[in-house]
């Protein structure tokens, strides 16, 4: 009996010690969590508001909302961001969320993804600056450690792997630094845990894509943010899936895309803005289409037309117009020169029409002006006589010389109504360009200037320079004395790496899609005899210089009223 009592006593002691230990550990964990939560803040950070971050500064536009709320259509992709700011060091920060739930329906957790908006050194703010070294967020990464920065020397280091899978960091911001051709550059396929030092912040860039078959209604989930030191915060996300389909934009969206199928060139220079493997070319074209670009230019030579156009047809790019730069007009003045141009155009025209292209566009002399611009008129007449059309970049005053003959003017700088009217008077199109060129780490300027500003100015669309153009090594913004690299994306070994400016551009395309949806419904109802004066008055009142998120919300409200 005494042995039983002794064993019972020992058991009670053990249970007491275990309970005390567990209580201590739980108290410690709760204390750590409390400490982390007190020292860390999470802000809802408008994705396309211009805020140049250096990892420590406080953004000019910041909102301390307790909930993320979005209104979207099926098939649409939309961005939102959070700013994570901490006063203490945090390790292994993780983001998790469950599927969206609502009204008996659900959205898969995979409908939303997240990237870190990586801060690194760039050569300036505008694309014309080359002599600065400033910190800014730009790259959207799954693996935060792909880029490391030295804040003393102001150097960017890029993580690469050699042929033996050995990792190392290489300098990509010294004037003579380049990326070797025998290394691998790749982001992680999944979002990885990351670290933060004390008194720093990180912008977390989220994207949601609503599948085509999603039922209208409200869907909810929570983004749970935690670290090795404890839980940080849980952010509710509410998505209202709207009860209408989003129409295609009325604007034409093209871009100077230099990528050409060049397997041998790609092997020698795998991170080049022009030389592409078949897989790389397909991935980039898919990315262009996902961002609303239906008419990327074609730079390939005549011999590669069949192969390149076959890829575009497979990816379901429209074939009604082909904006190509493999054949150009130049400015021949002699009869023999004009005849040679006509023969070349006829050869190209016959080839592309057999491949399904309805109309061929031939490029003039890039940004020619005054006498040189006027000298092209004979060549452009020859293009028309051959059954093709002319497109080319021009200055804002070119309409005085060629509005009567130029089919598609790609006009640089700020859009003006006088240009639009001049080209439209002669049945020409005018597209916006260099307002600014690509490469500025500013999502707001691309959303605004290449979205509602184009429409309000009476322009027909967009054709900027360029999807990727390196002035040296495209990963090095400091190796050209004259230009910054003009990029929406950076080439990598397994595809491409996205940027905040490219996502801002997509929001601009979506703004015009919502507006086009409203315009189409208004015109249809008016044609059927309905009173749409209120909608017409609202459309006339849209000011593209205003808050673009508020404008989109107001457009959605108008569409719902017409529903």
Coordinates of C-alpha atoms in Angstrom, one line a residue:
X1 CA 0.0 0.0 0.0
X2 CA 2.8 2.3 0.9
X3 CA 4.5 1.6 -2.5
X4 CA 1.3 2.6 -4.3
X5 CA 1.1 5.8 -2.3
X6 CA 4.7 6.6 -3.0
X7 CA 4.2 6.0 -6.8
X8 CA 1.1 8.2 -6.7
X9 CA 3.0 10.9 -4.9
X10 CA 5.8 10.8 -7.5
X11 CA 3.3 10.9 -10.3
X12 CA 1.6 13.9 -8.9
X13 CA 5.0 15.6 -8.5
X14 CA 5.9 14.9 -12.2
X15 CA 2.5 16.1 -13.4
X16 CA 2.9 19.3 -11.3
X17 CA 6.4 19.9 -12.8
X18 CA 5.2 19.3 -16.3
X19 CA 2.2 21.5 -15.9
X20 CA 4.4 24.3 -14.5
X21 CA 6.8 23.9 -17.4
X22 CA 4.1 24.0 -20.0
X23 CA 2.5 27.0 -18.2
X24 CA 5.9 28.7 -18.2
X25 CA 6.4 28.0 -21.9
X26 CA 2.9 29.2 -22.9
X27 CA 3.4 32.3 -20.8
X28 CA 6.7 32.9 -22.5
X29 CA 5.2 32.3 -26.0
X30 CA 2.3 34.7 -25.1
X31 CA 4.8 37.2 -23.9
X32 CA 6.9 36.9 -27.1
X33 CA 3.8 37.2 -29.3
X34 CA 2.7 40.3 -27.3
X35 CA 6.2 41.8 -27.7
X36 CA 6.2 41.1 -31.4
X37 CA 2.7 42.6 -31.9
X38 CA 3.6 45.7 -29.9
X39 CA 6.7 46.3 -31.9
X40 CA 5.3 45.5 -35.4
X41 CA 2.7 47.2 -37.4
X42 CA 0.9 46.2 -40.6
X43 CA -0.6 48.8 -42.9
X44 CA -2.8 48.6 -45.9
X45 CA -0.6 50.2 -48.5
X46 CA -2.3 51.3 -51.8
X47 CA -0.5 49.3 -54.5
X48 CA -0.4 51.9 -57.2
X49 CA 0.2 55.0 -55.2
X50 CA 3.7 56.4 -55.8
X51 CA 5.8 55.8 -52.8
X52 CA 9.6 55.4 -53.2
X53 CA 10.7 53.2 -50.3
X54 CA 14.3 52.6 -49.0
X55 CA 13.4 50.0 -46.4
X56 CA 13.2 52.4 -43.6
X57 CA 11.3 55.5 -44.6
X58 CA 7.6 56.1 -43.9
X59 CA 5.5 56.2 -47.1
X60 CA 3.7 59.4 -48.0
X61 CA 0.5 57.5 -48.6
X62 CA -0.4 54.9 -46.0
X63 CA -3.7 53.7 -44.5
X64 CA -4.1 51.9 -41.2
X65 CA -7.2 49.9 -42.2
X66 CA -8.2 46.8 -40.4
X67 CA -9.5 45.1 -43.6
X68 CA -8.6 44.8 -47.3
X69 CA -11.7 45.1 -49.5
X70 CA -11.7 44.6 -53.3
X71 CA -14.3 44.6 -56.0
X72 CA -13.4 42.4 -59.0
X73 CA -14.8 40.7 -62.1
X74 CA -14.2 37.1 -63.1
X75 CA -11.0 36.7 -65.2
X76 CA -9.5 39.8 -63.7
X77 CA -6.2 40.2 -61.8
X78 CA -5.9 42.9 -59.2
X79 CA -3.1 44.0 -56.8
X80 CA -3.1 45.2 -53.3
X81 CA -0.2 45.6 -50.8
X82 CA 0.6 45.5 -47.2
X83 CA 3.5 47.3 -45.5
X84 CA 5.1 45.4 -42.7
X85 CA 7.0 47.7 -40.3
X86 CA 9.0 46.4 -37.3
X87 CA 11.0 47.9 -34.5
X88 CA 12.7 44.6 -33.6
X89 CA 14.5 41.9 -35.5
X90 CA 12.2 39.2 -36.9
X91 CA 13.2 35.8 -38.3
X92 CA 11.4 33.4 -40.6
X93 CA 8.4 35.6 -41.3
X94 CA 5.6 33.5 -42.9
X95 CA 2.4 34.4 -44.6
X96 CA -0.5 32.0 -44.8
X97 CA -4.2 32.1 -45.7
X98 CA -7.0 29.6 -46.2
X99 CA -9.4 29.4 -49.2
X100 CA -11.9 32.3 -49.5
X101 CA -15.3 31.4 -48.2
X102 CA -18.7 33.0 -49.0
X103 CA -22.4 32.1 -49.4
X104 CA -21.7 28.4 -49.7
X105 CA -19.1 29.0 -52.4
X106 CA -15.3 29.3 -52.2
X107 CA -12.2 30.5 -54.0
X108 CA -9.0 28.4 -53.8
X109 CA -6.2 29.8 -51.7
X110 CA -4.1 29.7 -54.9
X111 CA -6.3 32.5 -56.3
X112 CA -4.0 34.8 -54.3
X113 CA -0.2 35.1 -54.4
X114 CA 2.3 37.3 -52.7
X115 CA 5.8 38.7 -53.5
X116 CA 8.2 41.0 -51.7
X117 CA 8.7 44.3 -53.4
X118 CA 12.4 44.2 -53.2
X119 CA 14.4 47.4 -52.4
X120 CA 17.7 47.8 -54.3
X121 CA 19.8 50.5 -55.8
X122 CA 18.9 52.1 -59.1
X123 CA 20.5 54.9 -61.2
X124 CA 17.7 57.5 -60.9
X125 CA 14.1 58.3 -60.8
X126 CA 13.4 59.1 -64.5
X127 CA 14.6 56.9 -67.4
X128 CA 17.0 59.8 -68.4
X129 CA 19.0 59.8 -65.2
X130 CA 22.2 57.8 -64.9
X131 CA 24.4 59.4 -62.3
X132 CA 22.5 58.6 -59.0
X133 CA 22.4 55.6 -56.7
X134 CA 19.1 55.6 -54.9
X135 CA 17.2 52.9 -53.1
X136 CA 13.8 52.0 -54.3
X137 CA 11.5 49.0 -54.4
X138 CA 11.1 47.4 -57.8
X139 CA 11.5 43.6 -58.2
X140 CA 8.7 41.3 -57.1
X141 CA 10.3 38.3 -55.6
X142 CA 9.4 35.0 -53.9
X143 CA 12.9 34.7 -52.5
X144 CA 13.9 37.9 -50.7
X145 CA 17.5 36.9 -50.6
X146 CA 18.0 36.9 -54.4
X147 CA 19.2 40.4 -54.1
X148 CA 21.5 41.6 -51.3
X149 CA 22.6 45.2 -50.9
X150 CA 25.7 46.8 -49.4
X151 CA 24.4 50.1 -48.0
X152 CA 28.0 51.4 -47.4
X153 CA 29.4 50.8 -50.9
X154 CA 25.9 51.1 -52.5
X155 CA 26.2 47.9 -54.4
X156 CA 23.6 45.4 -55.5
X157 CA 24.5 41.7 -55.4
X158 CA 22.6 39.1 -57.3
X159 CA 22.4 35.4 -56.2
X160 CA 23.4 33.0 -59.0
X161 CA 24.2 29.3 -59.3
X162 CA 27.1 27.9 -61.4
X163 CA 26.9 24.8 -63.5
X164 CA 27.7 22.7 -60.4
X165 CA 24.8 24.2 -58.5
X166 CA 27.0 26.2 -56.2
X167 CA 25.5 29.5 -55.1
X168 CA 27.3 32.8 -55.0
X169 CA 26.6 36.5 -55.1
X170 CA 27.9 38.7 -58.0
X171 CA 28.2 42.4 -58.2
X172 CA 25.6 43.9 -60.6
X173 CA 26.0 47.6 -60.0
X174 CA 29.6 48.6 -60.7
X175 CA 30.0 50.2 -64.1
X176 CA 31.8 47.2 -65.6
X177 CA 29.9 44.5 -63.8
X178 CA 28.1 41.9 -66.0
X179 CA 26.3 38.6 -65.6
X180 CA 28.3 35.6 -66.9
X181 CA 26.5 33.5 -69.5
X182 CA 27.2 30.2 -67.6
X183 CA 25.2 30.9 -64.5
X184 CA 21.6 30.4 -63.5
X185 CA 19.4 33.2 -62.2
X186 CA 16.1 32.0 -60.8
X187 CA 13.5 32.9 -58.3
X188 CA 11.9 30.4 -56.0
X189 CA 8.7 28.8 -57.4
X190 CA 7.0 29.4 -54.0
X191 CA 7.1 32.2 -51.5
X192 CA 9.8 31.7 -49.0
X193 CA 10.0 32.9 -45.3
X194 CA 12.1 36.0 -44.9
X195 CA 13.8 38.1 -42.2
X196 CA 13.7 41.7 -41.1
X197 CA 16.1 43.8 -39.2
X198 CA 15.0 46.2 -36.5
X199 CA 13.5 49.5 -37.6
X200 CA 12.9 48.4 -41.2
X201 CA 9.8 47.8 -43.4
X202 CA 8.9 45.6 -46.4
X203 CA 6.2 46.0 -48.9
X204 CA 4.3 42.8 -49.5
X205 CA 2.6 42.8 -53.0
X206 CA -0.5 40.6 -53.3
X207 CA -2.3 39.6 -56.5
X208 CA -5.7 38.0 -56.7
X209 CA -7.0 36.3 -59.9
X210 CA -10.7 35.5 -60.0
X211 CA -11.4 32.3 -62.1
X212 CA -13.8 32.7 -65.0
X213 CA -16.5 30.4 -63.5
X214 CA -16.7 32.1 -60.1
X215 CA -20.2 33.0 -58.9
X216 CA -21.0 36.6 -57.9
X217 CA -20.9 37.3 -54.2
X218 CA -18.6 38.2 -51.3
X219 CA -15.6 35.9 -50.4
X220 CA -13.5 36.2 -47.3
X221 CA -10.2 35.0 -45.9
X222 CA -7.5 36.0 -43.5
X223 CA -3.8 36.6 -44.1
X224 CA -2.0 35.3 -41.1
X225 CA 1.5 36.8 -40.5
X226 CA 3.8 35.2 -38.1
X227 CA 7.5 34.9 -37.3
X228 CA 9.9 32.7 -35.3
X229 CA 9.4 35.2 -32.5
X230 CA 5.6 34.9 -32.5
X231 CA 2.4 35.8 -34.2
X232 CA 2.3 39.2 -35.8
X233 CA -1.2 39.9 -37.1
X234 CA -4.2 38.5 -39.0
X235 CA -5.5 40.7 -41.8
X236 CA -9.1 40.1 -43.1
X237 CA -9.5 40.2 -46.9
X238 CA -12.9 40.6 -48.5
X239 CA -13.4 40.2 -52.3
X240 CA -16.7 41.1 -53.9
X241 CA -17.0 39.3 -57.2
X242 CA -19.2 41.5 -59.3
X243 CA -22.3 40.3 -61.3
X244 CA -21.0 41.3 -64.7
X245 CA -18.3 40.4 -67.2
X246 CA -15.5 42.8 -67.8
X247 CA -15.3 43.8 -71.5
X248 CA -12.0 44.1 -73.4
X249 CA -10.5 47.6 -73.5
X250 CA -11.5 49.9 -76.4
X251 CA -7.9 51.0 -76.6
X252 CA -5.2 49.3 -78.6
X253 CA -2.4 48.1 -76.4
X254 CA 0.9 47.3 -78.1
X255 CA 4.6 47.6 -77.0
X256 CA 8.0 47.5 -78.5
X257 CA 9.0 43.9 -77.8
X258 CA 12.5 43.0 -79.0
X259 CA 12.4 39.3 -78.2
X260 CA 13.2 37.0 -81.2
X261 CA 13.6 33.3 -81.4
X262 CA 17.4 32.9 -81.4
X263 CA 18.5 29.6 -79.7
X264 CA 22.2 30.1 -80.4
X265 CA 22.2 33.7 -79.4
X266 CA 20.3 32.7 -76.2
X267 CA 23.0 30.1 -75.3
X268 CA 25.7 32.8 -75.6
X269 CA 23.6 35.5 -73.9
X270 CA 20.8 33.9 -71.9
X271 CA 19.8 37.1 -70.1
X272 CA 19.6 39.3 -73.1
X273 CA 16.6 41.5 -73.9
X274 CA 16.5 40.2 -77.5
X275 CA 17.9 36.7 -77.8
X276 CA 15.2 34.2 -76.6
X277 CA 14.9 30.4 -76.5
X278 CA 11.6 29.0 -77.5
X279 CA 10.5 28.5 -73.9
X280 CA 11.7 32.0 -72.9
X281 CA 9.8 33.6 -75.8
X282 CA 6.6 31.8 -75.0
X283 CA 6.8 32.7 -71.3
X284 CA 7.3 36.4 -72.1
X285 CA 4.5 36.5 -74.7
X286 CA 2.2 34.9 -72.2
X287 CA 3.2 37.5 -69.7
X288 CA 2.5 40.3 -72.2
X289 CA -0.9 38.9 -72.9
X290 CA -1.7 38.6 -69.2
X291 CA -0.9 42.3 -68.7
X292 CA -3.3 43.3 -71.6
X293 CA -0.8 43.7 -74.4
X294 CA -2.4 42.3 -77.5
X295 CA 0.0 43.7 -80.1
X296 CA 3.6 43.3 -79.2
X297 CA 5.8 44.3 -82.0
X298 CA 7.7 41.7 -84.1
X299 CA 11.4 42.2 -84.7
X300 CA 12.2 38.9 -86.4
X301 CA 13.7 38.6 -89.9
X302 CA 11.7 37.3 -92.9
X303 CA 13.2 33.8 -92.6
X304 CA 11.7 33.4 -89.0
X305 CA 8.2 34.7 -89.7
X306 CA 6.6 31.3 -90.0
X307 CA 8.0 30.0 -86.7
X308 CA 7.4 33.2 -84.7
X309 CA 3.9 33.8 -86.0
X310 CA 3.0 30.1 -85.3
X311 CA 3.9 30.7 -81.6
X312 CA 1.7 33.8 -81.4
X313 CA -1.2 32.0 -83.1
X314 CA -0.9 29.2 -80.6
X315 CA -1.0 31.7 -77.8
X316 CA -4.1 33.2 -79.4
X317 CA -2.8 36.7 -80.1
X318 CA -5.0 38.6 -82.6
X319 CA -3.8 38.4 -86.2
X320 CA -5.8 41.4 -87.6
X321 CA -2.7 43.6 -87.3
X322 CA 1.0 42.9 -87.4
X323 CA 3.3 45.7 -86.2
X324 CA 6.7 44.5 -87.4
X325 CA 10.1 46.1 -87.5
X326 CA 11.9 43.4 -89.5
X327 CA 11.1 45.4 -92.6
X328 CA 11.3 49.2 -92.5
X329 CA 10.5 51.9 -95.0
X330 CA 13.6 54.1 -94.8
X331 CA 13.4 57.0 -97.2
X332 CA 14.4 56.0 -100.7
X333 CA 14.0 58.8 -103.3
X334 CA 15.0 57.1 -106.5
X335 CA 12.6 55.1 -108.7
X336 CA 14.8 52.0 -108.2
X337 CA 14.8 52.4 -104.4
X338 CA 11.0 52.8 -104.4
X339 CA 10.6 49.7 -106.5
X340 CA 12.9 47.7 -104.2
X341 CA 10.8 48.7 -101.2
X342 CA 7.6 47.7 -103.0
X343 CA 9.0 44.3 -103.9
X344 CA 10.1 43.7 -100.3
X345 CA 6.7 44.7 -98.9
X346 CA 4.9 42.4 -101.4
X347 CA 7.1 39.5 -100.4
X348 CA 6.4 40.1 -96.6
X349 CA 2.7 40.8 -97.3
X350 CA 2.2 37.5 -99.2
X351 CA 4.0 35.6 -96.5
X352 CA 2.2 36.9 -93.4
X353 CA -1.2 36.7 -95.1
X354 CA -0.6 33.0 -95.8
X355 CA 0.1 32.7 -92.0
X356 CA -3.2 34.4 -91.1
X357 CA -2.3 38.0 -90.7
X358 CA -4.9 40.4 -92.1
X359 CA -2.9 43.6 -92.3
X360 CA 0.8 44.4 -92.4
X361 CA 2.3 47.5 -90.8
X362 CA 5.8 48.6 -91.9
X363 CA 7.9 50.8 -89.6
X364 CA 9.3 54.2 -90.7
X365 CA 12.4 56.0 -89.5
X366 CA 12.3 56.1 -85.7
X367 CA 11.5 59.6 -84.3
X368 CA 12.5 61.4 -87.5
X369 CA 11.5 65.1 -87.7
X370 CA 11.4 68.1 -90.0
X371 CA 13.1 67.5 -93.4
X372 CA 14.0 63.9 -92.6
X373 CA 10.5 63.1 -91.6
X374 CA 9.1 64.8 -94.8
X375 CA 11.6 62.8 -96.9
X376 CA 9.7 59.6 -96.0
X377 CA 6.5 60.6 -97.8
X378 CA 7.5 58.9 -101.1
X379 CA 8.3 55.7 -99.3
X380 CA 5.1 55.8 -97.3
X381 CA 3.1 56.3 -100.5
X382 CA 4.8 53.2 -101.9
X383 CA 3.8 51.2 -98.7
X384 CA 0.1 52.2 -99.3
X385 CA 0.3 51.3 -103.0
X386 CA 1.6 47.9 -102.0
X387 CA -1.5 47.4 -99.7
X388 CA 0.2 47.8 -96.4
X389 CA 0.3 50.6 -93.7
X390 CA 2.9 52.7 -91.9
X391 CA 3.5 53.0 -88.2
X392 CA 6.4 54.9 -86.5
X393 CA 7.3 56.9 -83.4
X394 CA 7.0 60.7 -83.9
X395 CA 7.4 63.9 -82.0
X396 CA 4.4 65.9 -80.8
X397 CA 4.6 68.3 -83.9
X398 CA 4.9 65.6 -86.6
X399 CA 1.2 65.9 -87.3
X400 CA 1.9 69.2 -89.1
X401 CA 3.9 67.3 -91.7
X402 CA 2.5 63.8 -92.0
X403 CA -1.0 63.5 -90.4
X404 CA -2.4 63.1 -93.8
X405 CA -0.3 60.1 -94.7
X406 CA 0.8 58.3 -91.5
X407 CA -1.5 55.4 -90.6
X408 CA -0.4 54.9 -86.9
X409 CA 1.5 57.7 -85.1
X410 CA 3.2 56.6 -81.9
X411 CA 3.5 60.0 -80.4
X412 CA 6.0 60.7 -77.6
X413 CA 5.5 62.7 -74.4
X414 CA 2.2 64.1 -73.0
X415 CA -0.9 63.4 -75.1
X416 CA -2.7 66.4 -76.6
X417 CA -6.1 66.7 -78.2
X418 CA -4.8 68.7 -81.1
X419 CA -2.7 65.7 -82.2
X420 CA -5.5 63.3 -81.8
X421 CA -7.8 65.4 -83.9
X422 CA -5.3 65.9 -86.7
X423 CA -4.6 62.2 -87.1
X424 CA -8.3 61.2 -86.8
X425 CA -9.3 63.8 -89.4
X426 CA -7.3 61.7 -91.9
X427 CA -8.5 58.3 -90.5
X428 CA -5.2 57.6 -88.8
X429 CA -4.6 56.2 -85.3
X430 CA -2.5 57.8 -82.6
X431 CA -0.9 55.8 -79.8
X432 CA 0.8 57.1 -76.6
X433 CA 4.5 56.6 -76.1
X434 CA 7.4 57.8 -73.9
X435 CA 5.1 59.3 -71.2
X436 CA 7.4 57.9 -69.7
X437 CA 9.4 55.1 -71.3
X438 CA 9.4 51.9 -69.2
X439 CA 11.8 51.5 -66.3
X440 CA 10.7 54.1 -63.8
X441 CA 9.9 52.3 -60.5
X442 CA 6.5 54.1 -60.2
X443 CA 3.4 52.0 -60.7
X444 CA 1.1 55.0 -60.4
X445 CA 2.5 56.9 -63.5
X446 CA 2.0 53.8 -65.7
X447 CA -1.5 53.2 -64.4
X448 CA -2.6 56.8 -64.9
X449 CA -0.8 57.8 -68.1
X450 CA -1.4 54.6 -70.0
X451 CA -4.9 54.1 -68.7
X452 CA -7.6 56.8 -68.3
X453 CA -5.3 59.6 -69.5
X454 CA -5.0 58.0 -73.0
X455 CA -8.8 57.7 -73.2
X456 CA -9.5 61.2 -72.0
X457 CA -7.0 62.7 -74.5
X458 CA -8.8 61.0 -77.4
X459 CA -5.9 58.7 -78.2
X460 CA -6.5 55.2 -79.7
X461 CA -4.1 53.3 -77.4
X462 CA -0.6 52.7 -76.2
X463 CA 2.8 51.6 -77.7
X464 CA 5.7 52.3 -75.4
X465 CA 9.3 51.4 -75.4
X466 CA 10.1 48.8 -74.3
X467 CA 9.1 45.5 -72.6
X468 CA 12.9 44.8 -72.1
X469 CA 15.8 46.9 -73.4
X470 CA 19.2 46.9 -71.8
X471 CA 21.8 49.5 -72.4
X472 CA 24.6 47.1 -71.5
X473 CA 23.7 44.3 -69.0
X474 CA 20.0 44.5 -68.3
X475 CA 20.5 43.5 -64.7
X476 CA 22.9 46.4 -64.2
X477 CA 21.4 49.9 -64.1
X478 CA 24.8 51.6 -63.9
X479 CA 26.7 50.3 -66.9
X480 CA 25.6 52.9 -69.4
X481 CA 26.7 56.5 -69.3
X482 CA 23.7 57.7 -71.3
X483 CA 20.6 55.6 -70.4
X484 CA 19.0 53.6 -67.7
X485 CA 17.7 50.2 -68.8
X486 CA 14.1 50.3 -70.0
X487 CA 12.3 47.4 -68.4
X488 CA 9.0 46.1 -67.3
X489 CA 10.5 42.7 -66.5
X490 CA 14.0 41.1 -66.0
X491 CA 14.9 37.9 -67.9
X492 CA 15.9 34.9 -65.7
X493 CA 16.8 31.3 -66.3
X494 CA 13.3 30.0 -65.6
X495 CA 11.3 32.8 -67.1
X496 CA 11.2 36.4 -65.9
X497 CA 11.0 38.5 -62.8
X498 CA 8.2 41.0 -62.5
X499 CA 8.3 44.6 -61.3
X500 CA 5.9 47.0 -59.5
X501 CA 5.7 49.3 -62.6
X502 CA 4.5 46.4 -64.7
X503 CA 1.8 45.6 -62.3
X504 CA 0.8 49.3 -62.2
X505 CA 0.5 49.2 -66.0
X506 CA -1.9 46.3 -65.8
X507 CA -4.1 48.3 -63.4
X508 CA -4.2 51.0 -66.0
X509 CA -5.4 48.5 -68.6
X510 CA -8.0 47.3 -66.2
X511 CA -9.2 50.9 -65.6
X512 CA -9.9 51.2 -69.3
X513 CA -11.6 47.8 -69.3
X514 CA -14.0 48.9 -66.6
X515 CA -14.6 52.2 -68.5
X516 CA -15.1 50.3 -71.8
X517 CA -17.7 48.1 -70.0
X518 CA -19.6 51.2 -68.9
X519 CA -19.4 52.8 -72.3
X520 CA -20.6 49.7 -74.1
X521 CA -23.6 49.3 -71.8
X522 CA -24.5 53.0 -72.0
X523 CA -24.4 53.0 -75.8
X524 CA -26.4 49.8 -76.0
X525 CA -29.1 51.1 -73.7
X526 CA -29.3 54.4 -75.4
X527 CA -29.7 52.6 -78.8
X528 CA -32.7 50.7 -77.3
X529 CA -34.3 54.0 -76.3
X530 CA -33.4 54.1 -72.6
X531 CA -32.5 57.3 -70.7
X532 CA -28.8 57.2 -70.0
X533 CA -28.2 60.9 -69.3
X534 CA -26.9 60.3 -65.8
X535 CA -24.4 57.7 -67.0
X536 CA -23.3 60.0 -69.9
X537 CA -22.9 62.9 -67.5
X538 CA -20.8 60.8 -65.2
X539 CA -18.5 59.6 -68.0
X540 CA -18.0 63.2 -69.1
X541 CA -17.0 64.2 -65.6
X542 CA -14.2 61.6 -65.2
X543 CA -11.0 63.3 -64.4
X544 CA -7.9 61.0 -64.8
X545 CA -5.9 63.2 -62.5
X546 CA -8.0 62.1 -59.5
X547 CA -7.7 59.1 -57.2
X548 CA -7.8 56.2 -59.6
X549 CA -9.1 53.7 -57.0
X550 CA -12.0 56.0 -56.3
X551 CA -12.7 56.5 -60.0
X552 CA -12.8 52.8 -60.6
X553 CA -15.2 52.3 -57.7
X554 CA -17.4 55.0 -59.2
X555 CA -17.4 53.4 -62.6
X556 CA -18.4 50.1 -61.0
X557 CA -21.3 51.8 -59.3
X558 CA -22.5 53.2 -62.6
X559 CA -22.3 49.8 -64.3
X560 CA -24.3 48.3 -61.4
X561 CA -26.9 51.0 -61.8
X562 CA -27.3 50.2 -65.5
X563 CA -27.6 46.5 -64.7

